[in-house]
PDB file of C-alpha atoms and ligand atoms in Angstrom:
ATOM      1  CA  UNK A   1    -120.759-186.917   3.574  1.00  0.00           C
ATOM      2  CA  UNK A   2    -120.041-190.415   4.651  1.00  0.00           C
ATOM      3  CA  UNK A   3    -117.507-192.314   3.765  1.00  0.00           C
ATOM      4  CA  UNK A   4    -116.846-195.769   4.423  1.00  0.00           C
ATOM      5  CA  UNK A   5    -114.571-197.109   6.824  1.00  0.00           C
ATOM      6  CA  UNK A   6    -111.994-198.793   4.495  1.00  0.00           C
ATOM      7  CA  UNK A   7    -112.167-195.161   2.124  1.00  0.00           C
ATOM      8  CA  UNK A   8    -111.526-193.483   5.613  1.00  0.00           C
ATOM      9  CA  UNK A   9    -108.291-195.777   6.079  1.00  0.00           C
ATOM     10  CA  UNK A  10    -107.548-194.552   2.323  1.00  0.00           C
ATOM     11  CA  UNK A  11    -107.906-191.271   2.459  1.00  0.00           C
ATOM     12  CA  UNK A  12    -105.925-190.997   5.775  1.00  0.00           C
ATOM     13  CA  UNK A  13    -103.049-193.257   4.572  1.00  0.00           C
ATOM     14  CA  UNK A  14    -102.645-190.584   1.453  1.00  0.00           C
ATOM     15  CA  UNK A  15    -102.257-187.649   3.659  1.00  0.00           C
ATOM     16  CA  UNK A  16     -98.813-186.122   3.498  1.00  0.00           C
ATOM     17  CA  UNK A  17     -97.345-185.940   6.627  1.00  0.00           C
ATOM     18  CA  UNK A  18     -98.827-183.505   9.308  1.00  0.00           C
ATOM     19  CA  UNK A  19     -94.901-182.769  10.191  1.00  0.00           C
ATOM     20  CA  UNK A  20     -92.955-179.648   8.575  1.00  0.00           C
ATOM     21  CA  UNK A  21     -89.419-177.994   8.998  1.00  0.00           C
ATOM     22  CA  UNK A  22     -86.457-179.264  11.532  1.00  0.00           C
ATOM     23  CA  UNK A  23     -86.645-182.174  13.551  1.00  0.00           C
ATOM     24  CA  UNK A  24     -84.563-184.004  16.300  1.00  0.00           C
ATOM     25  CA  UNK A  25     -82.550-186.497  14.306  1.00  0.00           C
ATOM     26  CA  UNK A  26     -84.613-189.214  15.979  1.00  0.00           C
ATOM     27  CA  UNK A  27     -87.967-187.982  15.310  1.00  0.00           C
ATOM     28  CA  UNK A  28     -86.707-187.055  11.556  1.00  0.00           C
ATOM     29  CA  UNK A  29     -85.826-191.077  10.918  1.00  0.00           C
ATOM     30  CA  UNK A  30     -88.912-192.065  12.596  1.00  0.00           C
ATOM     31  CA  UNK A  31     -90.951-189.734  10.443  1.00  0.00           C
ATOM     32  CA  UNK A  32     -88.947-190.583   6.656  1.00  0.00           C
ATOM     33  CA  UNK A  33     -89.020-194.492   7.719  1.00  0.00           C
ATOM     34  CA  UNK A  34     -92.880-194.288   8.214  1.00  0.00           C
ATOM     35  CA  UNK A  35     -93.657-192.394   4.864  1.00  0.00           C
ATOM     36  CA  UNK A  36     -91.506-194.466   3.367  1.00  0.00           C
ATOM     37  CA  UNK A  37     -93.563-197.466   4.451  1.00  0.00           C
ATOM     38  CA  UNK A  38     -96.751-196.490   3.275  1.00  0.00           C
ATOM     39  CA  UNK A  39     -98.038-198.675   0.482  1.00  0.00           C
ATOM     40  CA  UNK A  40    -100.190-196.200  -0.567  1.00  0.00           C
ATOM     41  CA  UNK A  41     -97.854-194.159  -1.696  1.00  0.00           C
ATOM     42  CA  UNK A  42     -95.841-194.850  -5.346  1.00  0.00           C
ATOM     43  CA  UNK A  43     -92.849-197.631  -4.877  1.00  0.00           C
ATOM     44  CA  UNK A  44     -89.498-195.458  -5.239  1.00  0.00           C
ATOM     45  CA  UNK A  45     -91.612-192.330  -5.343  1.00  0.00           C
ATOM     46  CA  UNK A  46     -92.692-190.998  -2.382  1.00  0.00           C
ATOM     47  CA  UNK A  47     -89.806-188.278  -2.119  1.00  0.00           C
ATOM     48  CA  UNK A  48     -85.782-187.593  -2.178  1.00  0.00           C
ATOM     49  CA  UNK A  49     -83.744-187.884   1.173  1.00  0.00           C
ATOM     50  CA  UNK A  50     -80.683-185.361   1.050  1.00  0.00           C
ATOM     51  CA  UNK A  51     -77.363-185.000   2.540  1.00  0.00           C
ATOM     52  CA  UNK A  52     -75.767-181.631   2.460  1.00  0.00           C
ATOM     53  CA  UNK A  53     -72.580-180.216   3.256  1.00  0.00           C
ATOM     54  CA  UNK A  54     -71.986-176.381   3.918  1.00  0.00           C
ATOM     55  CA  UNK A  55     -69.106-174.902   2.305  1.00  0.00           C
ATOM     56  CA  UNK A  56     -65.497-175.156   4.338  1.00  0.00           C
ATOM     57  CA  UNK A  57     -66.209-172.497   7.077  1.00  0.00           C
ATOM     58  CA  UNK A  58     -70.161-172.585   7.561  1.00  0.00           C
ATOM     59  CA  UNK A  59     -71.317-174.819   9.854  1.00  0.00           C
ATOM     60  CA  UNK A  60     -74.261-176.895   9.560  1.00  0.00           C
ATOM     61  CA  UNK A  61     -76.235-175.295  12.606  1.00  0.00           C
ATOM     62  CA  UNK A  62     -75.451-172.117  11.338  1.00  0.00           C
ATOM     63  CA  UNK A  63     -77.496-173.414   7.484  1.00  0.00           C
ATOM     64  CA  UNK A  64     -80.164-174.634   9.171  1.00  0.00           C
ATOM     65  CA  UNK A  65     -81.042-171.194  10.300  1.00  0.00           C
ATOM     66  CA  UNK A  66     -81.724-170.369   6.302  1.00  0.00           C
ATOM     67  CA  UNK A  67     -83.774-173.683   6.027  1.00  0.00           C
ATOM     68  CA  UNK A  68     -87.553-172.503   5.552  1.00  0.00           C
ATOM     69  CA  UNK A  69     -89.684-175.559   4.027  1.00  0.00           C
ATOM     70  CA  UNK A  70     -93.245-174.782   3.274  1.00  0.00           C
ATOM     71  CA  UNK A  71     -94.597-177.552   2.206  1.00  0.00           C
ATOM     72  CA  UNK A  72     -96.181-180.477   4.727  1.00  0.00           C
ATOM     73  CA  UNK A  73     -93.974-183.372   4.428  1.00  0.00           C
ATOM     74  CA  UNK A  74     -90.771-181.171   3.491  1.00  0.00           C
ATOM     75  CA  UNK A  75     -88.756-182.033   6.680  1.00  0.00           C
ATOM     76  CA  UNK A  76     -84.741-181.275   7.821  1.00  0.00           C
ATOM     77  CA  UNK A  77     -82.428-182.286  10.431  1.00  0.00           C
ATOM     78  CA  UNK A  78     -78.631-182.034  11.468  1.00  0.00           C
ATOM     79  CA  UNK A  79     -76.691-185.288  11.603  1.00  0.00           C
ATOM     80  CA  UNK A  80     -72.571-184.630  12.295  1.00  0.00           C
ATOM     81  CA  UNK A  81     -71.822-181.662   9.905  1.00  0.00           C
ATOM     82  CA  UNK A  82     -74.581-181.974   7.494  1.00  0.00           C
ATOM     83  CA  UNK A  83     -78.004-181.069   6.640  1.00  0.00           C
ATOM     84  CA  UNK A  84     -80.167-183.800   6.212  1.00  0.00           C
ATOM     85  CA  UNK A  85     -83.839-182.944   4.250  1.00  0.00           C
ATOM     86  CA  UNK A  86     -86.482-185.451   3.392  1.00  0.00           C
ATOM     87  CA  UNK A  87     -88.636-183.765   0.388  1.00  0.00           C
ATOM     88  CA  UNK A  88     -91.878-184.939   0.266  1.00  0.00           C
ATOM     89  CA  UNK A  89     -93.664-185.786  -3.367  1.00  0.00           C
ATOM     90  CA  UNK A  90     -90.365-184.502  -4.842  1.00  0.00           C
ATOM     91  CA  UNK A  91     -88.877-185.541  -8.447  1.00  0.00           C
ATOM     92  CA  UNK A  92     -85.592-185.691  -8.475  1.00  0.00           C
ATOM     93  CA  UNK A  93     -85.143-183.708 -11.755  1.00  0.00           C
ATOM     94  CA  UNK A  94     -87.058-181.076  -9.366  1.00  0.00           C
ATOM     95  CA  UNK A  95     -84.520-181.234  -6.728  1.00  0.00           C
ATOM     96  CA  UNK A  96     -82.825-177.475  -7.291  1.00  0.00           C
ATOM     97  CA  UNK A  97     -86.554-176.086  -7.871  1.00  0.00           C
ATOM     98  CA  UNK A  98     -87.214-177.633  -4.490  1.00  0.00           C
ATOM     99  CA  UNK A  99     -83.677-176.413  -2.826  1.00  0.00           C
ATOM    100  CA  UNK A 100     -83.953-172.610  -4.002  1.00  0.00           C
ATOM    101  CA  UNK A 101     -87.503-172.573  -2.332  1.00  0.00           C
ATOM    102  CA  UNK A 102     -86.445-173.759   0.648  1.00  0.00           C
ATOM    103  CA  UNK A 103     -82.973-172.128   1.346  1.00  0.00           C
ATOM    104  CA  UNK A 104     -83.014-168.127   1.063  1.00  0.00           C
ATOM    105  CA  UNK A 105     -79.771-168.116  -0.042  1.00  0.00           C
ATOM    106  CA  UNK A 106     -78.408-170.081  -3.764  1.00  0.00           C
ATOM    107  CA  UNK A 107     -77.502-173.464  -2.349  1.00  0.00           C
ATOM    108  CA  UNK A 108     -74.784-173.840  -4.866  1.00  0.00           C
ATOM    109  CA  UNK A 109     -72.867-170.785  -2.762  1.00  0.00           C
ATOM    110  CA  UNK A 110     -73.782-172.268   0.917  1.00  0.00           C
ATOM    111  CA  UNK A 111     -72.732-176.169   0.005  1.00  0.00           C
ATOM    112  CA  UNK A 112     -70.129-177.634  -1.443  1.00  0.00           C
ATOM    113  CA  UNK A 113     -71.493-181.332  -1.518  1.00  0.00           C
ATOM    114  CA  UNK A 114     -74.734-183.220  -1.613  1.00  0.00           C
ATOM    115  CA  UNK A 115     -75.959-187.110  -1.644  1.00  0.00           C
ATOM    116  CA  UNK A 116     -79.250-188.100  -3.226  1.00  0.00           C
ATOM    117  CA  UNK A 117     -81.384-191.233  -2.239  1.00  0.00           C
ATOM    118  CA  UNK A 118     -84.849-191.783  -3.868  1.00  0.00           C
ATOM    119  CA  UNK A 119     -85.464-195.665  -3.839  1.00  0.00           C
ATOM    120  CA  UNK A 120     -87.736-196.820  -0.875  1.00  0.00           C
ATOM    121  CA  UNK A 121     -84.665-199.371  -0.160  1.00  0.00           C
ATOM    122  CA  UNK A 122     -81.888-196.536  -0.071  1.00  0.00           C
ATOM    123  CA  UNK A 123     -83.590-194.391   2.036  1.00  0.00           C
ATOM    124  CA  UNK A 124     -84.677-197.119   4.223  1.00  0.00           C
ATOM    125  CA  UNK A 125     -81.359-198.468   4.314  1.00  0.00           C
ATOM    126  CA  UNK A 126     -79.624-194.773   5.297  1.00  0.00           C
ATOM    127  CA  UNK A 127     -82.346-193.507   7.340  1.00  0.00           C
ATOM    128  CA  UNK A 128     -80.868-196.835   9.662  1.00  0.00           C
ATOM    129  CA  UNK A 129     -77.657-195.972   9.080  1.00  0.00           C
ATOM    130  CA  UNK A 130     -78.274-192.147  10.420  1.00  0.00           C
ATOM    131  CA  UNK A 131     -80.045-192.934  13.515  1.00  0.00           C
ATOM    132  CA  UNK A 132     -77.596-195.836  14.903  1.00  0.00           C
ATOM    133  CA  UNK A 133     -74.517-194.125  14.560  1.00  0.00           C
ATOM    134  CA  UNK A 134     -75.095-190.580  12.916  1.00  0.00           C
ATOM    135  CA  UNK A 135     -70.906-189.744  13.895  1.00  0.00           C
ATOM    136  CA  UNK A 136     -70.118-193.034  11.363  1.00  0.00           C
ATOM    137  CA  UNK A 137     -72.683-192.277   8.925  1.00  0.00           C
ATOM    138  CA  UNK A 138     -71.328-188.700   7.938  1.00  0.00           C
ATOM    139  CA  UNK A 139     -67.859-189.575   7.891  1.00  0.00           C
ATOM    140  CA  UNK A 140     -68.280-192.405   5.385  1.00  0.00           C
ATOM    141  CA  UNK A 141     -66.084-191.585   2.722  1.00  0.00           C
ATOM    142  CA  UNK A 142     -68.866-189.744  -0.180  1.00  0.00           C
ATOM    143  CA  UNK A 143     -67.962-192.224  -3.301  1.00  0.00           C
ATOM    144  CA  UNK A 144     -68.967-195.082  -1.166  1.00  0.00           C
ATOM    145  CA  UNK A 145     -72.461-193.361  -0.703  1.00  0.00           C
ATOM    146  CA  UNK A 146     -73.834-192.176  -3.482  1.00  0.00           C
ATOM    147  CA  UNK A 147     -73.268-190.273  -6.210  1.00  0.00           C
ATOM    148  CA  UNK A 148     -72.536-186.656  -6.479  1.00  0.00           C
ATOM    149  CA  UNK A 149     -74.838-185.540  -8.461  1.00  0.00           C
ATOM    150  CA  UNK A 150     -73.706-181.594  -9.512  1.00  0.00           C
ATOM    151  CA  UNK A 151     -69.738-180.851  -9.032  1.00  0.00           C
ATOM    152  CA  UNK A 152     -69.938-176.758  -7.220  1.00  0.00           C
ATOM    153  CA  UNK A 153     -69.122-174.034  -9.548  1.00  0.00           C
ATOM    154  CA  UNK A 154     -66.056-173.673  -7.361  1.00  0.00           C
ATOM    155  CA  UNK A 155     -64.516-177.111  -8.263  1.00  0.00           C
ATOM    156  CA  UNK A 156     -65.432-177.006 -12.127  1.00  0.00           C
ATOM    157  CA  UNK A 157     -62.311-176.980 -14.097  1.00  0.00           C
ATOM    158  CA  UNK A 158     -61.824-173.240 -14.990  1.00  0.00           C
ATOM    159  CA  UNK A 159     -61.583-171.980 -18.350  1.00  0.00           C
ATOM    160  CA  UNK A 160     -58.537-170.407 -19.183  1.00  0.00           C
ATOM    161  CA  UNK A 161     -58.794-167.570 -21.862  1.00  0.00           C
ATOM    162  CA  UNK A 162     -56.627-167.506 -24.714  1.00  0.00           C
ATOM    163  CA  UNK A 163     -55.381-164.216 -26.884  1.00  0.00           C
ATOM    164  CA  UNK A 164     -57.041-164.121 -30.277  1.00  0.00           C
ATOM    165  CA  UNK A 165     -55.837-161.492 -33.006  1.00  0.00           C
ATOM    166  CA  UNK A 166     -59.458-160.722 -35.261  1.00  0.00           C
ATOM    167  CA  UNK A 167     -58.896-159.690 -38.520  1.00  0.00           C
ATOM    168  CA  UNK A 168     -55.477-160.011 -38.576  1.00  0.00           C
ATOM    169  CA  UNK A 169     -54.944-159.814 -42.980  1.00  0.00           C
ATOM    170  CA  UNK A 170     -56.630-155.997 -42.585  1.00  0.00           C
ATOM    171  CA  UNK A 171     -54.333-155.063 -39.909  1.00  0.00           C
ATOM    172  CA  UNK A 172     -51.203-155.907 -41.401  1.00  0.00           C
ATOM    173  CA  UNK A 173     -51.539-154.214 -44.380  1.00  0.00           C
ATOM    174  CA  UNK A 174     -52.617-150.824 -43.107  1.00  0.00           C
TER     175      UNK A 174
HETATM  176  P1  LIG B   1     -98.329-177.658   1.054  1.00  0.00           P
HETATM  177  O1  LIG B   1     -98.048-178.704   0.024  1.00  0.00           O
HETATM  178  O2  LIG B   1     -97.985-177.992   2.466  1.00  0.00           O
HETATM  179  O3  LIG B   1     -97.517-176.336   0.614  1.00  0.00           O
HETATM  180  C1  LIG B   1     -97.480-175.193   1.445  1.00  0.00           C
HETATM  181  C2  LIG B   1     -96.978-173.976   0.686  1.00  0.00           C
HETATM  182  O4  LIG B   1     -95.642-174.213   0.181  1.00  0.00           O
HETATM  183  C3  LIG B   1     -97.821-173.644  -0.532  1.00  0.00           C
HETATM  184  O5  LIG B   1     -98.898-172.832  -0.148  1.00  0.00           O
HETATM  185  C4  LIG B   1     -96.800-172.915  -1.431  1.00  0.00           C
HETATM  186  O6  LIG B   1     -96.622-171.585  -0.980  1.00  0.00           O
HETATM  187  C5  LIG B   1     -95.522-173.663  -1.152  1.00  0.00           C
HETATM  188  N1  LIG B   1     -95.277-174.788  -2.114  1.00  0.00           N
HETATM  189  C6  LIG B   1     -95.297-176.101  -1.822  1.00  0.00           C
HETATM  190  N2  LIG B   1     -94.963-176.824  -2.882  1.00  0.00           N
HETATM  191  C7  LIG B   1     -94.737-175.962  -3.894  1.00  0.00           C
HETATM  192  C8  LIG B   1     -94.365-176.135  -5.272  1.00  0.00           C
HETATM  193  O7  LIG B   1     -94.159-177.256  -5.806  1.00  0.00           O
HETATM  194  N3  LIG B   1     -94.214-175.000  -6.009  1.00  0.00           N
HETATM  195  C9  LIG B   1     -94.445-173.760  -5.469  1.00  0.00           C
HETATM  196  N4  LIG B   1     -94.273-172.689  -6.273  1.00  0.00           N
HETATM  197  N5  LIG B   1     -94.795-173.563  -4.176  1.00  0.00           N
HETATM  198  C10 LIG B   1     -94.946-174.656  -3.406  1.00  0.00           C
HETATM  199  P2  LIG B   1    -100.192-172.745  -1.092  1.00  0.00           P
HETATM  200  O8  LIG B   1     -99.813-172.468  -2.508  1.00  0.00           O
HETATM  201  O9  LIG B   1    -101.113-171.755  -0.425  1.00  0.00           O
HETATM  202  O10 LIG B   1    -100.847-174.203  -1.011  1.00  0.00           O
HETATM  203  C11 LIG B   1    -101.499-174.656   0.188  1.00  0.00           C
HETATM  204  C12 LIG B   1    -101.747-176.147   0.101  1.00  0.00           C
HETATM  205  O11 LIG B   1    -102.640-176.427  -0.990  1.00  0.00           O
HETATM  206  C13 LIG B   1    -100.488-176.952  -0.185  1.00  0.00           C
HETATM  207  O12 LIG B   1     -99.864-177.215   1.034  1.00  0.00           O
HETATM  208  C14 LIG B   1    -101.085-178.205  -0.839  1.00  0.00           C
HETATM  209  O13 LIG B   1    -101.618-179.058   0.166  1.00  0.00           O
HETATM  210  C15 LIG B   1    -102.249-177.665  -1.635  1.00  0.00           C
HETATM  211  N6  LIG B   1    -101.833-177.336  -3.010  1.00  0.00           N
HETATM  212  C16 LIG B   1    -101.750-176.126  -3.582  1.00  0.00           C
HETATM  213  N7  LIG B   1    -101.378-176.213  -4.867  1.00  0.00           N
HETATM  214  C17 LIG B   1    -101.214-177.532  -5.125  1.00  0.00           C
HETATM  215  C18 LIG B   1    -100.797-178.283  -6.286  1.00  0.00           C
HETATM  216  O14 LIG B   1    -100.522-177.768  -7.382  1.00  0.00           O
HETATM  217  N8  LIG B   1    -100.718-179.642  -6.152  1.00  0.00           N
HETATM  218  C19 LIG B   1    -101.022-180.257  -4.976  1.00  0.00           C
HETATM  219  N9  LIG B   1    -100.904-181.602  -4.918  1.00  0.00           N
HETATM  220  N10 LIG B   1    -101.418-179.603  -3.855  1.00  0.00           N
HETATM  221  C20 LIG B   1    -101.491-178.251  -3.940  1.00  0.00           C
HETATM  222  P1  LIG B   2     -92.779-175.517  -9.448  1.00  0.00           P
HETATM  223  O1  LIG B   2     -93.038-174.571  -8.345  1.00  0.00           O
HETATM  224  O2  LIG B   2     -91.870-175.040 -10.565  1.00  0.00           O
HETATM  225  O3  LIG B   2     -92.194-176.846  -8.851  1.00  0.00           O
HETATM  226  C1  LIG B   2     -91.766-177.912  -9.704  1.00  0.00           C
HETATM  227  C2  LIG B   2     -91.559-179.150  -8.885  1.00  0.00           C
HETATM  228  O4  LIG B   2     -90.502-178.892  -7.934  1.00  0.00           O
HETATM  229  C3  LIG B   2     -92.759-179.644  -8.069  1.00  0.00           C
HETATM  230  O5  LIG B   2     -93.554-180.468  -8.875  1.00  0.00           O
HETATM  231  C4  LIG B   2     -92.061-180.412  -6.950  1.00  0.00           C
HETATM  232  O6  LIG B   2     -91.704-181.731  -7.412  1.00  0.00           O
HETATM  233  C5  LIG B   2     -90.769-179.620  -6.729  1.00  0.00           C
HETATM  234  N1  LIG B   2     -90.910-178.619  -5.656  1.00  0.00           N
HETATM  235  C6  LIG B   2     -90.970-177.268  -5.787  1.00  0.00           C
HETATM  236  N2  LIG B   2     -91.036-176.669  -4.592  1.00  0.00           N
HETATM  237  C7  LIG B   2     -91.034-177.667  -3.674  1.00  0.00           C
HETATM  238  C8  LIG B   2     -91.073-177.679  -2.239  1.00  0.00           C
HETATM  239  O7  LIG B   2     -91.155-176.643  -1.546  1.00  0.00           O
HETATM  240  N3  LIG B   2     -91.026-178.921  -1.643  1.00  0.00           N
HETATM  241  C9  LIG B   2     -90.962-180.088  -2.362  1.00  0.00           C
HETATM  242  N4  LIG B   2     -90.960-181.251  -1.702  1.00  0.00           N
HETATM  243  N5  LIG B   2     -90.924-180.097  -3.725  1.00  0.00           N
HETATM  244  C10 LIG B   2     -90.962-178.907  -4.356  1.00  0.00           C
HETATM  245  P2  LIG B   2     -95.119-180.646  -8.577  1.00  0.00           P
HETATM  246  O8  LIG B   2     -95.365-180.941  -7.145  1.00  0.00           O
HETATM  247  O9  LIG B   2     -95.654-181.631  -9.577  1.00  0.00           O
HETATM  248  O10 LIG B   2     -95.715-179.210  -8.888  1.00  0.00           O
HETATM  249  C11 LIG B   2     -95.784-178.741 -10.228  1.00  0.00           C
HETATM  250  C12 LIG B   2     -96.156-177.269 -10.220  1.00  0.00           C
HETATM  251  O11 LIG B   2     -97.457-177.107  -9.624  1.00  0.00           O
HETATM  252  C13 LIG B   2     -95.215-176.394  -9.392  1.00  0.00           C
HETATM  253  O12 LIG B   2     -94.127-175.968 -10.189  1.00  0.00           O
HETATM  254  C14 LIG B   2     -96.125-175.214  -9.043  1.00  0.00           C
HETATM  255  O13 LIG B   2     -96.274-174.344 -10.135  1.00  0.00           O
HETATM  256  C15 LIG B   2     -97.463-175.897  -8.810  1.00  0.00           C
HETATM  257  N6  LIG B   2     -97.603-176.286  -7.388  1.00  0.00           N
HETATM  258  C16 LIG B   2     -97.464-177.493  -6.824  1.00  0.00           C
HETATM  259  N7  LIG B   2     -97.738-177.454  -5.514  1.00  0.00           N
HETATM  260  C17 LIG B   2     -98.042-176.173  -5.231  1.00  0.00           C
HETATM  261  C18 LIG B   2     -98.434-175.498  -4.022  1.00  0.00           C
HETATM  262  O14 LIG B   2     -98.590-176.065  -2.924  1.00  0.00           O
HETATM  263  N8  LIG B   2     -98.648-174.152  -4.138  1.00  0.00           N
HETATM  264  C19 LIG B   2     -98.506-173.487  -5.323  1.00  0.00           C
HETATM  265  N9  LIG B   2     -98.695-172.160  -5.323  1.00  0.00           N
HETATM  266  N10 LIG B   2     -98.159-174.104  -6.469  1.00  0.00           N
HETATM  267  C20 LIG B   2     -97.943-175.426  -6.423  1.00  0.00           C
END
C-alpha cells in the first residue's frame, strides 16, 4: 500500500530502535542520546536509563554475562564498575518487571545499588557525563546523582525478635 512520504518519515521515526543487548560504551550513548531526541516519541517518556552496581565481590563484566534483553530498544553497557541499561518504552513503576526479565538471576541478590533517570534532560545530561569521562562519572559520590530508589534486603534494618509468654493467666495457675 502506499504511503506518503511525510507518513513514511512517521512511521520510521516511531520505530524502536533496530539495536538490542550490550554495546561499546560509545555506541550505547550514541544510541540513548538519539532515542532520546526523537520528537516523536512522548517528552520524559521514551524509557529509564539505569546504573547498577553488583554486590561487593561480583564484578560488573562478570553481570553482564546474566544480562539477556529481549526486547528491541532494551540496550546495556559497562561504564567503570557498573552496569549501565537503557530500557526502551519502560515505566518506571515497571522497572523490577523489566529487571527480572532481563537478568536470570533476582537482581536484588546480584546488586547492591541502582540510579534511575527518566526525564529526556537527565538522561541527556548523564548519557554526556558517561561518555566524556566514564572513570569520573561512576565514582561520583551516589546522593549527588540520584536517588536510590529501593535500599537491598541486605541493608534494611533487621528485625530483632522479642520473647512473648501467650497465655500466661492459664499457665500460672495450673
Ligand atoms: P520486542 O518488543 O522487541 O520484544 C521481543 C520479545 O521480548 C517478545 O517477543 C517477548 O518475548 C519479550 N518481551 C518484550 N517486552 C515484554 C513485556 O513487556 N512483557 C513480556 N512478558 N515480554 C516482553 P514476542 O512476545 O514474540 O513479541 C515480538 C514483538 O511483537 C515484540 O518485539 C514487539 O515488537 C511486538 N509485541 C508483542 N506484544 C506486544 C505488546 O503487547 N505491545 C507492543 N507494543 N508490542 C508487542
Ligand atoms: P508485563 O510483562 O507484566 O510487563 C509490564 C511492563 O513492564 C511493560 O509494560 C513494560 O513497561 C515493562 N517491561 C516488562 N518486560 C520488559 C522488557 O523486557 N523490557 C522493557 N523495556 N520493559 C519491560 P507494557 O509495555 O505496557 O506491557 C504491558 C503488558 O503487555 C506486559 O506485561 C505483557 O503482558 C504484554 N506485553 C508487552 N509487550 C509484550 C511483548 O513484546 N511480548 C509479550 N508476550 N507480551 C508483551
Amino acid at each position: 500500500r502506499h504511503i506518503p512520504g511525510d507518513l513514511t518519515l512517521l512511521k520510521n521515526a516511531m520505530q524502536p530502535l533496530q539495536e538490542r543487548g550490550y554495546l561499546s560504551l560509545d555506541a550505547f550513548c550514541d544510541a540513548v542520546r538519539r532515542l532520546v531526541s526523537n520528537t516523536v516519541l512522548p517528552e520524559n517518556g521514551k524509557g529509564l536509563l539505569v546504573a547498577l552496581r553488583p554486590v561487593p565481590g561480583m564484578k560488573a563484566e562478570q553481570l553482564i554475562a546474566l544480562c539477556k534483553p529481549r526486547r528491541y530498544g532494551d540496550l546495556a553497557t559497562l561504564t567503570g564498575q557498573r552496569i549501565c541499561l537503557f530500557l526502551s518504552s519502560c515505566r518506571y513503576s515497571d522497572l523490577d518487571t523489566a529487571l527480572r526479565s532481563i537478568f536470570r538471576l533476582p537482581h536484588d541478590e546480584i546488586f547492591s545499588n541502582r540510579l534511575v533517570w527518566f526525564e529526556d534532560a537527565q538522561i541527556l545530561t548523564e548519557i554526556s557525563q558517561m561518555n566524556d569521562a566514564p572513570g569520573a562519572w561512576h565514582d561520583l559520590p551516589l546522593p549527588t546523582l540520584a536517588p536510590v530508589i529501593k535500599q537491598p534486603v541486605s541493608q534494611q534494618p533487621r528485625i530483632h525478635p522479642q520473647p512473648v509468654t501467650l497465655l500466661q493467666n492459664e499457665v500460672e495457675s495450673e
